[in-house]
Amino acid sequence: MNANWLDFGAGAHALLGGSNIGVIACGERAIMVDAGLDRSVSKKALRQIEAQGAHLEALVITHGHADHFGGAGWLGERGIPIYAPALEGVFAKHPLLEPLFLYGGAAPIKELQGKFTLAQELVPRIEAIAPGALTLAGLELHLIPLPGHAPAQLGVAYGDVLYCGDVVFPEETLARHPILFCADLDAWLETLTGLSDLPYTHFVPGHGEPVQAIATLAEANAARLREIRDQAWEALAEHHESAAVLRAVAAHFDVTFAAPQFYLLALTTIHAALTSLQRAGAAAVEMEENRMVWRRN
Ligand SMILES: [Zn+2]
């Protein structure tokens, strides 16, 4: 048996890897939550399902990042129905959107075309799902809104287990990549506040080990997001373009970006932090000699 294959009881499993995959198998019917980075990962998960004597009947994608849906195209080719939140599914249907977004809407540089940011296979058909109850393959699921890291991320709950996508990152990731990828900082903080009140006994994040109590990890992630936002505000002691704010925040966390894709991922987070400051009335943006600069209010 694969050492990365966990059994939570009552049919809930996870295959741990670079990106974790959830497997819910009850009798002969199974569904998968997220598909991993590429087809080799989804193949591994499918083999585990078949070893349980079950048949994969659906895939649910938590959010539209290539490391979570890269393996979905291969499952789609095999006729497996694929589900995702409407806004997130668009990225799986058109993988170019992710590097396009990261590059401000322009044709992406080659550094953004690796499989972590550009899935190699597209998913031609995706059914949109929304928060609430959903029965798939005879399994009763609850879809929980977890926006922030991605704009419309959904968690998939089955029994006592919540497959929660990238709503929290493990401590090792917080240490290794201090500037977490973030689309909406306020939404993420709100999501994290509500997370520990959710009635689940196992939380399976997209990366790292599952945890039984999420409060500590949720608070560590929230503290990091607040620190990023505070440091962005500190940088606005002088008027700055967002790139200069990123340099200041990176210096605070002692981060050196090794490649443009890491810089661009972190720049998105800085944009999210600046939007959050603007919403709070703490900062404003204006044009200054053809520079788009941020200042404190
Ligand atoms: Zn993600």
XYZ file of N, CA, C and O and ligand atoms in Angstrom, residues 63 65 67-68 149 166, ligand 1:
25
model
N -10.159 24.753 -7.046
C -9.875 26.089 -7.579
C -8.973 25.988 -8.805
O -8.332 24.963 -9.020
N -6.092 26.582 -10.168
C -4.641 26.685 -10.266
C -4.099 25.386 -10.870
O -4.510 24.287 -10.469
N -1.612 23.514 -10.558
C -1.118 22.380 -9.751
C -2.263 21.579 -9.141
O -2.048 20.506 -8.583
N -3.502 22.071 -9.269
C -4.660 21.323 -8.772
C -5.496 20.705 -9.892
O -6.267 19.795 -9.644
N -7.479 32.846 -1.386
C -6.292 32.399 -2.140
C -6.620 32.415 -3.640
O -5.838 32.873 -4.460
N -6.484 25.247 -1.102
C -5.345 26.020 -0.573
C -5.792 27.086 0.426
O -5.257 28.193 0.462
Zn -3.733 27.308 -5.354
